[in-house]
Coordinates of C-alpha atoms and ligand atoms in Angstrom, one line a residue:
Chain X
M1 CA 24.7 52.0 73.0
L2 CA 26.9 49.5 74.9
E3 CA 25.8 48.2 78.3
L4 CA 27.3 45.7 80.7
R5 CA 25.2 44.4 83.6
H6 CA 26.8 42.5 86.5
V7 CA 29.3 40.9 84.1
S8 CA 31.6 38.4 85.8
K9 CA 34.4 36.2 84.4
L10 CA 36.4 33.6 86.3
F11 CA 39.4 31.6 85.1
F12 CA 40.1 28.2 86.5
A13 CA 36.9 28.4 88.5
G14 CA 36.8 26.0 91.4
T15 CA 40.5 25.3 91.4
A16 CA 43.4 26.6 93.6
D17 CA 44.4 28.9 90.7
E18 CA 41.0 30.6 90.5
K19 CA 41.2 34.1 89.1
I20 CA 38.4 36.6 89.2
A21 CA 39.1 38.5 86.0
L22 CA 35.9 40.5 86.1
A23 CA 33.8 41.0 89.2
K24 CA 30.2 42.1 88.5
I25 CA 31.1 44.9 86.2
N26 CA 28.5 47.5 85.4
L27 CA 29.2 49.9 82.6
S28 CA 27.1 51.9 80.2
L29 CA 28.3 53.9 77.2
K30 CA 26.3 56.5 75.4
P31 CA 26.6 56.9 71.6
G32 CA 29.7 58.8 70.8
D33 CA 31.4 58.2 74.1
F34 CA 35.2 57.8 73.9
V35 CA 36.3 56.0 77.1
T36 CA 39.9 55.4 78.1
V37 CA 40.6 52.5 80.4
I38 CA 43.6 52.2 82.7
G39 CA 44.6 49.8 85.4
S40 CA 47.5 47.6 86.7
N41 CA 48.6 44.4 85.1
G42 CA 46.0 41.7 85.4
A43 CA 43.2 44.2 86.3
G44 CA 40.9 42.6 83.7
K45 CA 41.1 45.2 81.0
S46 CA 41.7 42.8 78.2
T47 CA 39.1 40.4 79.6
L48 CA 36.6 43.2 79.6
M49 CA 37.4 43.8 75.8
N50 CA 37.2 40.0 75.1
V51 CA 33.8 39.7 76.9
I52 CA 32.4 42.5 74.8
S53 CA 33.8 41.2 71.5
G54 CA 32.8 37.6 72.1
V55 CA 36.3 36.1 72.4
L56 CA 35.1 35.1 75.9
T57 CA 31.6 34.4 77.2
P58 CA 30.9 35.9 80.5
D59 CA 30.2 33.5 83.4
A60 CA 27.4 35.8 84.6
G61 CA 25.7 39.0 83.6
E62 CA 24.7 40.5 80.3
V63 CA 26.3 42.5 77.5
L64 CA 23.9 44.6 75.5
I65 CA 24.4 46.5 72.3
D66 CA 21.7 48.9 71.3
G67 CA 19.5 47.2 73.9
A68 CA 19.9 43.7 72.5
A69 CA 21.6 41.0 74.5
V70 CA 24.7 39.7 72.6
H71 CA 26.7 37.9 75.3
L72 CA 25.8 34.5 74.0
L73 CA 26.6 35.2 70.4
P74 CA 29.9 33.9 69.0
E75 CA 32.7 36.3 68.2
Y76 CA 32.1 36.2 64.5
R77 CA 28.4 37.2 64.8
R78 CA 29.2 40.2 67.0
S79 CA 31.6 41.7 64.4
R80 CA 28.5 43.3 62.8
W81 CA 28.6 45.9 65.5
I82 CA 32.2 45.8 66.7
G83 CA 35.5 46.9 65.2
R84 CA 38.7 46.0 66.9
V85 CA 42.4 46.7 66.9
F86 CA 44.7 44.4 68.8
Q87 CA 47.9 45.1 70.7
D88 CA 50.0 43.0 68.4
P89 CA 50.5 44.8 65.0
M90 CA 50.7 41.4 63.3
A91 CA 47.3 40.4 64.6
G92 CA 44.9 42.7 62.8
T93 CA 45.9 42.0 59.2
A94 CA 46.6 39.0 56.9
P95 CA 50.4 39.2 56.0
H96 CA 50.4 37.2 52.8
M97 CA 47.5 39.1 51.3
T98 CA 47.7 42.5 49.6
I99 CA 46.7 45.8 51.2
E100 CA 43.6 46.0 48.9
E101 CA 42.6 42.4 49.7
N102 CA 42.8 43.1 53.4
L103 CA 40.7 46.2 53.0
A104 CA 38.2 44.2 50.9
M105 CA 37.8 41.7 53.7
A106 CA 37.3 44.5 56.3
Y107 CA 34.9 46.2 54.0
K108 CA 32.5 43.2 54.4
R109 CA 32.7 43.2 58.2
G110 CA 29.7 41.3 59.6
K111 CA 28.1 40.9 56.2
P112 CA 27.5 37.7 54.2
R113 CA 30.3 36.8 51.9
G114 CA 29.5 35.3 48.5
L115 CA 31.0 34.9 45.1
Q116 CA 31.2 38.6 44.2
L117 CA 34.7 39.8 43.3
G118 CA 36.4 41.1 46.5
V119 CA 38.3 44.0 45.0
T120 CA 36.4 45.9 42.3
R121 CA 37.4 49.0 40.5
A122 CA 34.9 51.1 42.5
K123 CA 36.1 49.7 45.8
R124 CA 39.7 50.2 44.8
A125 CA 39.1 53.9 44.4
F126 CA 37.4 54.0 47.7
F127 CA 40.3 52.2 49.4
Q128 CA 42.7 54.6 47.8
E129 CA 40.8 57.5 49.2
Q130 CA 40.7 56.0 52.6
L131 CA 44.4 55.0 52.7
A132 CA 45.3 58.5 51.6
R133 CA 43.9 59.8 54.9
L134 CA 46.6 57.9 56.8
N135 CA 49.3 60.1 55.1
L136 CA 51.7 57.1 55.0
G137 CA 51.8 56.7 51.2
L138 CA 50.0 53.4 51.4
H139 CA 47.5 54.5 48.8
T140 CA 50.2 53.9 46.1
R141 CA 50.9 50.4 47.4
L142 CA 47.5 48.8 47.1
R143 CA 49.0 45.6 45.7
A144 CA 51.8 45.2 48.2
K145 CA 51.7 42.3 50.6
V146 CA 50.8 43.5 54.1
G147 CA 53.7 41.4 55.5
Q148 CA 56.1 43.9 53.9
L149 CA 54.8 46.8 55.9
S150 CA 56.4 48.1 59.1
G151 CA 54.7 47.5 62.5
G152 CA 53.5 51.1 62.5
E153 CA 52.1 51.0 59.0
R154 CA 50.4 47.7 59.8
Q155 CA 48.8 49.1 62.9
A156 CA 47.6 52.2 61.0
L157 CA 46.1 49.9 58.4
S158 CA 44.5 47.8 61.1
L159 CA 43.0 50.9 62.6
L160 CA 41.6 51.9 59.2
M161 CA 40.2 48.5 58.6
A162 CA 38.5 48.4 61.9
T163 CA 36.9 51.8 61.5
F164 CA 36.2 52.7 57.9
T165 CA 32.9 50.8 57.9
E166 CA 31.8 52.8 60.9
P167 CA 31.2 50.1 63.6
Q168 CA 28.8 50.9 66.4
I169 CA 31.6 50.1 68.9
L170 CA 35.3 50.4 68.6
L171 CA 37.5 48.4 70.9
L172 CA 41.2 49.3 71.2
D173 CA 43.4 47.2 73.5
E174 CA 46.7 48.9 73.9
H175 CA 47.0 49.2 70.2
T176 CA 50.0 51.5 70.4
A177 CA 51.9 49.6 73.1
A178 CA 54.1 47.5 70.8
L179 CA 55.2 50.5 68.6
D180 CA 58.2 52.8 69.1
P181 CA 57.3 56.2 70.5
S182 CA 57.1 58.1 67.2
R183 CA 54.9 55.4 65.6
A184 CA 52.8 55.2 68.7
E185 CA 52.3 58.9 68.5
L186 CA 51.3 58.7 64.9
V187 CA 48.7 55.9 65.5
T188 CA 47.4 57.8 68.5
R189 CA 46.8 60.9 66.4
L190 CA 45.1 58.9 63.7
T191 CA 42.9 57.2 66.3
E192 CA 41.9 60.6 67.7
S193 CA 41.0 62.1 64.4
I194 CA 39.1 59.0 63.1
V195 CA 37.1 58.6 66.3
R196 CA 36.2 62.2 66.4
E197 CA 35.3 62.4 62.7
M198 CA 33.1 59.3 62.7
K199 CA 31.8 59.9 66.3
L200 CA 32.6 56.2 67.1
T201 CA 31.6 54.9 70.5
T202 CA 35.1 53.8 71.7
L203 CA 36.7 51.9 74.5
M204 CA 40.5 52.3 74.6
V205 CA 42.8 50.5 76.9
T206 CA 46.1 52.4 77.4
H207 CA 49.2 52.4 79.6
N208 CA 49.9 56.0 78.9
M209 CA 48.4 58.0 81.8
E210 CA 48.8 61.3 80.0
Q211 CA 47.1 60.0 77.0
A212 CA 44.3 58.5 79.1
I213 CA 43.6 61.9 80.5
R214 CA 44.0 63.8 77.3
L215 CA 41.9 61.6 75.0
G216 CA 38.2 60.9 75.1
N217 CA 35.4 62.2 77.3
R218 CA 35.6 59.7 80.1
L219 CA 38.2 57.7 82.0
I220 CA 37.7 54.5 83.9
M221 CA 40.2 52.8 86.1
M222 CA 40.2 49.1 86.8
D223 CA 41.8 47.0 89.6
K224 CA 41.3 43.3 90.4
G225 CA 38.4 42.9 88.1
R226 CA 36.4 46.0 89.2
I227 CA 35.9 49.5 88.0
I228 CA 37.3 51.5 90.9
L229 CA 37.1 54.9 89.4
D230 CA 35.0 56.5 86.8
I231 CA 35.8 60.1 85.8
D232 CA 33.6 62.2 83.6
E233 CA 34.6 64.9 81.1
S234 CA 34.4 67.9 83.3
R235 CA 36.5 66.3 86.1
K236 CA 38.9 64.8 83.5
K237 CA 39.7 68.2 82.0
D238 CA 42.0 69.4 84.8
L239 CA 43.2 66.1 86.1
T240 CA 46.9 65.5 86.4
V241 CA 48.9 62.3 86.2
E242 CA 49.9 62.7 89.8
Q243 CA 46.4 63.2 91.0
L244 CA 45.3 60.1 89.1
L245 CA 48.0 57.9 90.6
R246 CA 47.3 59.2 94.1
E247 CA 43.6 58.5 93.6
F248 CA 44.4 55.0 92.5
E249 CA 46.5 54.3 95.6
R250 CA 43.9 55.8 97.9
I251 CA 41.0 53.6 96.5
S252 CA 42.9 50.4 95.8
G253 CA 45.2 50.5 98.8
H254 CA 48.3 49.7 96.8
K255 CA 50.6 51.3 94.2
M256 CA 49.8 51.0 90.5
A257 CA 51.8 48.0 89.4
D258 CA 52.3 48.1 85.7
D259 CA 55.4 47.0 83.7
R260 CA 54.5 49.1 80.7
V261 CA 53.2 52.3 82.4
V262 CA 54.0 55.6 80.7
F263 CA 53.3 58.6 82.7
G264 CA 53.3 61.1 79.9
Chain H
M1 CA 67.7 7.5 26.4
L2 CA 65.3 6.7 23.6
A3 CA 63.1 4.9 26.1
I4 CA 63.0 8.0 28.2
L5 CA 62.0 10.2 25.3
E6 CA 59.3 7.8 24.2
S7 CA 57.8 7.7 27.7
L8 CA 57.7 11.5 28.1
P9 CA 54.3 12.1 26.5
K10 CA 52.9 9.4 28.9
A11 CA 54.5 11.2 31.8
I12 CA 53.0 14.5 30.8
E13 CA 49.6 12.9 30.4
F14 CA 49.9 11.4 33.9
G15 CA 51.0 14.7 35.3
L16 CA 47.9 16.4 33.9
L17 CA 45.7 13.8 35.4
F18 CA 47.3 14.5 38.8
A19 CA 47.1 18.3 38.4
F20 CA 43.7 18.2 40.2
L21 CA 45.2 16.3 43.1
S22 CA 48.0 18.8 43.2
L23 CA 45.6 21.8 43.2
G24 CA 43.6 20.1 46.0
V25 CA 46.6 19.6 48.1
Y26 CA 47.7 23.1 47.5
I27 CA 44.4 24.4 48.9
T28 CA 44.7 22.5 52.2
F29 CA 48.5 22.5 52.6
R30 CA 49.2 26.1 51.5
I31 CA 46.0 28.1 51.7
L32 CA 44.5 26.6 54.9
D33 CA 47.8 25.5 56.4
F34 CA 46.1 22.2 57.1
P35 CA 48.0 19.0 56.3
D36 CA 45.1 16.8 55.2
L37 CA 45.7 13.0 55.0
T38 CA 42.1 12.3 53.8
V39 CA 43.6 12.5 50.3
D40 CA 44.7 8.9 50.2
G41 CA 41.1 7.8 50.8
S42 CA 39.3 10.4 48.7
F43 CA 41.5 9.7 45.7
T44 CA 40.2 6.2 45.7
T45 CA 36.7 7.4 46.4
G46 CA 36.8 9.4 43.2
G47 CA 37.9 6.3 41.2
A48 CA 35.4 4.1 42.9
I49 CA 32.4 6.4 42.3
A50 CA 33.4 7.0 38.7
A51 CA 34.0 3.3 37.9
V52 CA 30.8 2.0 39.5
M53 CA 28.7 4.7 37.8
I54 CA 30.3 4.1 34.4
T55 CA 29.7 0.3 34.7
H56 CA 26.1 1.0 35.5
G57 CA 25.8 2.9 32.3
Y58 CA 26.0 6.5 33.4
S59 CA 27.9 9.1 31.3
P60 CA 31.6 9.2 32.1
W61 CA 31.4 13.0 32.5
L62 CA 28.5 12.8 35.0
S63 CA 30.4 10.1 36.8
T64 CA 33.4 12.3 37.1
V65 CA 31.2 15.2 38.5
A66 CA 29.7 12.7 41.0
A67 CA 33.2 11.7 42.0
F68 CA 33.9 15.4 42.7
G69 CA 30.8 15.4 44.9
G70 CA 31.9 12.3 46.8
G71 CA 35.3 13.8 47.5
C72 CA 33.7 17.0 48.7
A73 CA 31.6 15.0 51.1
A74 CA 34.6 13.1 52.5
G75 CA 36.5 16.3 53.0
A76 CA 33.5 17.9 54.7
V77 CA 33.5 15.1 57.3
T78 CA 37.2 15.5 57.9
G79 CA 36.5 19.2 58.4
L80 CA 33.7 18.5 60.8
L81 CA 35.9 16.2 62.9
H82 CA 38.6 18.8 63.1
T83 CA 36.4 21.9 63.7
K84 CA 33.3 20.8 65.6
G85 CA 34.9 17.6 67.0
R86 CA 38.0 19.5 67.9
I87 CA 40.2 16.5 66.9
N88 CA 43.8 17.2 65.9
G89 CA 44.1 18.0 62.2
L90 CA 46.4 15.2 61.2
L91 CA 44.3 12.7 63.2
S92 CA 41.1 13.8 61.6
G93 CA 42.5 13.1 58.2
I94 CA 43.9 9.7 59.2
L95 CA 40.6 8.7 60.8
M96 CA 38.7 9.7 57.6
M97 CA 41.3 8.0 55.4
I98 CA 40.8 4.7 57.3
A99 CA 37.1 5.0 57.3
L100 CA 37.1 5.7 53.6
Y101 CA 38.9 2.4 53.0
S102 CA 35.8 0.6 54.1
I103 CA 33.5 3.0 52.5
N104 CA 35.3 2.7 49.1
L105 CA 35.0 -1.1 49.3
R106 CA 31.3 -0.7 50.0
I107 CA 30.9 1.6 46.9
M108 CA 32.7 -0.8 44.6
G109 CA 31.4 -4.0 46.2
V110 CA 34.6 -5.7 45.2
P111 CA 38.3 -4.6 45.6
N112 CA 38.7 -4.0 41.9
V113 CA 36.3 -2.8 39.2
S114 CA 37.4 -3.1 35.6
L115 CA 36.5 -0.5 33.0
L116 CA 37.7 -2.5 30.0
G117 CA 35.3 -1.9 27.1
E118 CA 33.4 0.7 28.9
P119 CA 33.1 4.3 27.6
T120 CA 35.3 6.8 29.5
I121 CA 36.0 10.5 29.0
F122 CA 39.1 9.4 27.2
S123 CA 37.4 7.0 24.7
S124 CA 36.0 9.8 22.6
G125 CA 38.9 9.9 20.2
V126 CA 40.2 13.2 21.5
S127 CA 43.7 12.8 22.9
P128 CA 43.8 12.3 26.6
M129 CA 46.5 14.9 27.0
L130 CA 44.3 17.5 25.4
I131 CA 41.3 16.6 27.6
S132 CA 43.2 16.7 30.9
A133 CA 45.2 19.8 29.9
V134 CA 42.0 21.8 29.1
G135 CA 40.4 20.4 32.2
A136 CA 43.3 21.3 34.4
V137 CA 43.7 24.8 33.0
V138 CA 39.9 25.6 33.3
V139 CA 39.9 24.3 36.9
K140 CA 43.0 26.3 37.7
L141 CA 41.5 29.5 36.4
L142 CA 38.2 28.9 38.3
I143 CA 40.2 28.4 41.5
D144 CA 42.1 31.7 40.8
L145 CA 38.8 33.5 40.3
F146 CA 37.3 31.9 43.4
F147 CA 40.2 33.1 45.6
R148 CA 39.5 36.6 44.5
T149 CA 35.8 36.6 45.6
D150 CA 34.7 37.7 49.1
L151 CA 34.3 34.1 50.1
G152 CA 37.6 33.1 48.6
L153 CA 39.4 35.9 50.4
S154 CA 37.9 34.8 53.7
L155 CA 39.2 31.3 53.1
R156 CA 42.7 32.6 52.4
A157 CA 42.6 34.7 55.5
T158 CA 41.5 31.8 57.6
G159 CA 44.8 30.1 56.8
D160 CA 46.8 33.3 57.0
N161 CA 45.4 35.0 60.2
A162 CA 42.3 33.3 61.6
R163 CA 41.9 35.6 64.5
M164 CA 41.8 38.6 62.2
I165 CA 39.2 37.3 59.9
R166 CA 37.0 36.1 62.8
S167 CA 37.1 39.7 64.1
F168 CA 35.6 40.7 60.8
G169 CA 32.7 38.3 61.1
V170 CA 33.9 35.1 59.4
N171 CA 33.1 31.7 60.9
T172 CA 36.5 30.1 60.4
D173 CA 35.1 26.7 61.2
N174 CA 32.9 27.0 58.1
S175 CA 35.7 28.3 55.9
K176 CA 38.0 25.4 57.0
M177 CA 35.3 22.9 56.2
L178 CA 34.6 24.5 52.8
G179 CA 38.3 24.5 51.9
I180 CA 39.0 20.9 53.0
S181 CA 35.8 19.8 51.2
L182 CA 36.8 21.6 47.9
S183 CA 40.3 20.2 48.1
N184 CA 39.1 16.6 48.4
G185 CA 36.6 17.1 45.6
L186 CA 39.5 18.0 43.4
V187 CA 41.5 15.0 44.6
A188 CA 38.6 12.8 43.8
I189 CA 38.5 14.2 40.2
S190 CA 42.1 13.0 39.8
G191 CA 41.1 9.6 41.2
A192 CA 38.2 9.4 38.7
L193 CA 40.4 10.4 35.8
F194 CA 43.1 8.0 36.8
A195 CA 40.7 5.1 37.0
Q196 CA 39.3 5.9 33.6
Y197 CA 42.7 6.4 32.1
G198 CA 44.1 3.1 33.6
G199 CA 40.9 1.1 32.9
F200 CA 40.2 0.1 36.4
A201 CA 39.5 1.3 39.9
D202 CA 41.2 -0.4 42.8
N203 CA 40.8 -0.1 46.5
S204 CA 44.5 0.6 47.0
Q205 CA 44.9 3.1 44.2
G206 CA 45.1 6.1 46.6
I207 CA 48.0 4.9 48.8
G208 CA 50.7 7.5 48.9
M209 CA 48.7 10.2 47.0
I210 CA 49.2 12.8 49.7
V211 CA 52.9 12.6 49.4
I212 CA 52.7 12.8 45.6
G213 CA 50.5 15.8 45.9
L214 CA 52.9 17.5 48.3
A215 CA 55.8 16.7 46.1
S216 CA 54.0 18.2 43.1
V217 CA 53.1 21.4 45.0
I218 CA 56.6 21.8 46.3
I219 CA 58.4 21.1 43.0
G220 CA 56.1 23.6 41.3
E221 CA 56.7 26.2 43.9
A222 CA 60.5 25.8 43.5
I223 CA 60.1 26.4 39.7
F224 CA 57.4 29.1 39.5
G225 CA 57.4 30.7 42.9
T226 CA 54.2 31.8 44.8
R227 CA 54.0 35.5 44.3
T228 CA 50.3 35.4 43.6
I229 CA 47.5 32.9 43.6
F230 CA 47.8 32.8 39.8
W231 CA 51.4 31.6 40.0
A232 CA 50.9 29.3 42.9
T233 CA 48.1 27.4 41.1
L234 CA 50.1 27.3 37.9
A235 CA 52.9 25.9 40.0
A236 CA 50.6 23.2 41.3
V237 CA 49.6 22.2 37.8
F238 CA 53.1 22.1 36.4
G239 CA 54.5 20.7 39.6
A240 CA 52.4 17.6 39.0
V241 CA 53.7 17.4 35.4
F242 CA 57.3 17.8 36.5
Y243 CA 56.9 15.3 39.2
W244 CA 55.8 12.6 36.7
I245 CA 58.6 13.5 34.3
V246 CA 61.1 13.2 37.1
Y247 CA 59.4 10.0 38.1
T248 CA 59.6 8.5 34.6
V249 CA 63.2 9.6 34.0
A250 CA 64.3 8.1 37.3
L251 CA 62.5 4.9 36.6
E252 CA 63.7 4.5 33.0
S253 CA 67.3 5.4 33.5
E254 CA 69.4 2.3 33.5
W255 CA 72.1 3.3 35.8
L256 CA 69.7 4.2 38.7
R257 CA 68.3 0.7 38.7
L258 CA 65.1 1.8 40.4
E259 CA 62.0 -0.3 40.6
A260 CA 58.5 1.1 40.6
S261 CA 58.2 0.0 44.2
D262 CA 61.0 2.3 45.1
M263 CA 59.2 5.4 43.9
K264 CA 57.2 6.0 47.1
M265 CA 60.4 6.3 49.0
I266 CA 61.9 8.6 46.3
T267 CA 58.8 10.8 46.5
A268 CA 59.0 10.9 50.3
L269 CA 62.6 11.9 50.0
I270 CA 61.7 14.8 47.6
V271 CA 59.2 16.1 50.1
I272 CA 61.6 15.7 53.0
V273 CA 64.4 17.6 51.2
A274 CA 62.0 20.3 50.1
L275 CA 60.7 20.8 53.7
V276 CA 64.2 20.7 55.2
I277 CA 66.0 23.0 52.8
P278 CA 64.1 26.3 53.6
T279 CA 64.6 25.7 57.4
A280 CA 68.3 25.0 56.9
Q281 CA 68.7 28.0 54.6
R282 CA 67.1 30.2 57.2
A283 CA 69.4 28.9 59.9
L284 CA 72.5 29.4 57.8
K285 CA 71.5 32.9 56.8
Q286 CA 70.8 33.8 60.4
R287 CA 74.2 32.5 61.4
S288 CA 76.1 34.4 58.7
V289 CA 74.2 37.6 59.6
A290 CA 75.1 37.1 63.3
R291 CA 78.7 36.4 62.4
R292 CA 79.0 39.5 60.2
R293 CA 77.3 41.7 62.9
S294 CA 79.6 40.5 65.6
A295 CA 82.7 41.1 63.3
E296 CA 81.3 44.6 62.7
L297 CA 80.9 45.2 66.4
A298 CA 84.4 43.8 67.2
G299 CA 85.7 46.2 64.5
M300 CA 83.9 49.1 66.1
A301 CA 85.3 48.3 69.5
A302 CA 88.9 48.0 68.0
D303 CA 88.4 51.4 66.3
T304 CA 87.5 53.2 69.5
E305 CA 90.5 51.7 71.2
H306 CA 92.8 52.9 68.5
G307 CA 91.1 56.3 68.6
G308 CA 91.7 56.5 72.3
G309 CA 95.4 55.8 71.9
R310 CA 96.1 58.6 69.5
Ligands
ATP1 N1 42.9 33.0 78.9 C1 43.1 33.1 80.2 N2 43.3 32.0 81.0 C2 43.5 32.1 82.3 N3 43.6 33.3 83.0 C3 43.5 34.4 82.3 C4 43.2 34.4 80.9 N4 43.1 35.7 80.4 C5 43.3 36.4 81.5 N5 43.5 35.7 82.6 C6 43.7 36.2 84.0 O1 42.7 37.1 84.3 C7 43.2 38.3 84.9 C8 42.9 39.5 84.1 O2 43.7 39.5 82.9 P1 43.6 40.6 81.8 O3 44.4 40.1 80.6 O4 42.2 40.9 81.5 O5 44.4 41.8 82.4 P2 44.8 43.2 81.8 O6 44.2 44.2 82.7 O7 44.5 43.2 80.4 O8 46.4 43.2 82.1 P3 47.6 43.8 81.3 O9 47.7 45.2 81.7 O10 48.7 43.0 81.7 O11 47.2 43.6 79.8 C9 44.7 38.0 85.1 O12 44.9 37.5 86.4 C10 45.0 37.0 84.1 O13 46.1 36.2 84.6
MG2 MG1 45.7 43.4 78.6

């Protein structure tokens, strides 16, 4: 489904500030895999997401989706396959447009856009049905401007927008980190049910260790641009947060340095 | 006073001619969040194309449509400079405006083309006010409709949250170019109408048009608000009309003693005031909230002290 072969990304290459954000990453996801990604600050997690989504072009290596190389395509051309939710709740929606207009734009993800009406009666009914699944009462507020929603509501809407067209790949980069605990919990629950229901192939960066262990069927740990640990479903089942941290220290040789880390 | 009343119909006619300019500026300034200075050049381009085609015997309507096309082309170049050339937005507009000065002269051949005795879209006998009013309303409604289509939505999102709409597969470079192009096409329509109405096209006709467009948009917004696209475009149309009414009243009133040459400064002042007020309002509001909150907090602290004493 998704495959990365020897992917490297450098910042400020050739200068004194050179940073190796990704160092020959190899990663392969099977259809339906739900992989959680953890690692210290600056480990390269966001860079990994950006190289897959096309925000960044890798300096070396290949990114393949369904066997086709996509790493040279610009971001807007990769959206055909990829749905994304950002860390910043403001980033995934257009604040001065209505809920239904935002959904209409997401509905056309990766498809050509012409002069057909964006919001039709049939689509509105579909949007209502989809919004109702969030259980936030948003289905009664189709014509409200998204800027009036709370951060949690906006993030739930972003999640819906990224997923309701069933992308081949879903990328979540700390999409609950900017929310207060109860809202974060809500969005996490929604993520879990949507991913399971649609069997989306998902890569989710999180700072919540407990969550990283509980969610998904595979866990990878990054440090200094490398994947240093890759834990499959059977081993992940009875893993504890302490074991995970101890393992991190053993392999990387230093403590997990992370300003946002949540142990569970 | 009488003079003012007598000149009102003229002011309204003028306003309706400039409604297309105002709609164009609305698209770049408000929808795309792109301050586009091409306008001063593309306004003249519109007048130049229309005047030259009409004097060569083409239908005034066809000439006006061609002017729209010319404006679109000018806007597309500005868009290219900004997106593909990665030139700063303001600078792209200025560069194009300067280049258009020469291009417009080339189109006209001479600095001034007279339309005296030539047929224009206003020489049919129908009142100019009716023609431009119908034109402005039709174009306004078409723009409303366009901004509800998939393509129109993606254009609005490009101005509202470019990162988001890119993640849904829109090439935001293209949508910016489309928007800037459309905007300058509308501006050129105003230029074409203005030349036909005034009976001549002049190479300096466009000077200051961007500020007039901005003033119109801002005045309209102050009156009608911007809740939806429908209201915002309505505001742009009527903003242009109100601008020219204010302009005429200011010019005709005896005690103000203003000359026509003062009006560019007055227009700039309107825009400056309108841009400064919202920022100042926000700052004031922020301060009053902060003051109230700190008073509340002080009150709470005092309460607990009292409570402790009893
Ligand atoms: N646009 C950029 N320009 C320069 N350096 C960058 C850029 N993006 C990331 N880096 C650097 O690349 C390295 C990896 O950054 P990345 O954002 O991928 O880390 P991360 O694992 O997401 O960290 P965090 O947990 O803080 O989000 C860091 O050293 C960072 O400073
Ligand atoms: Mg990150």
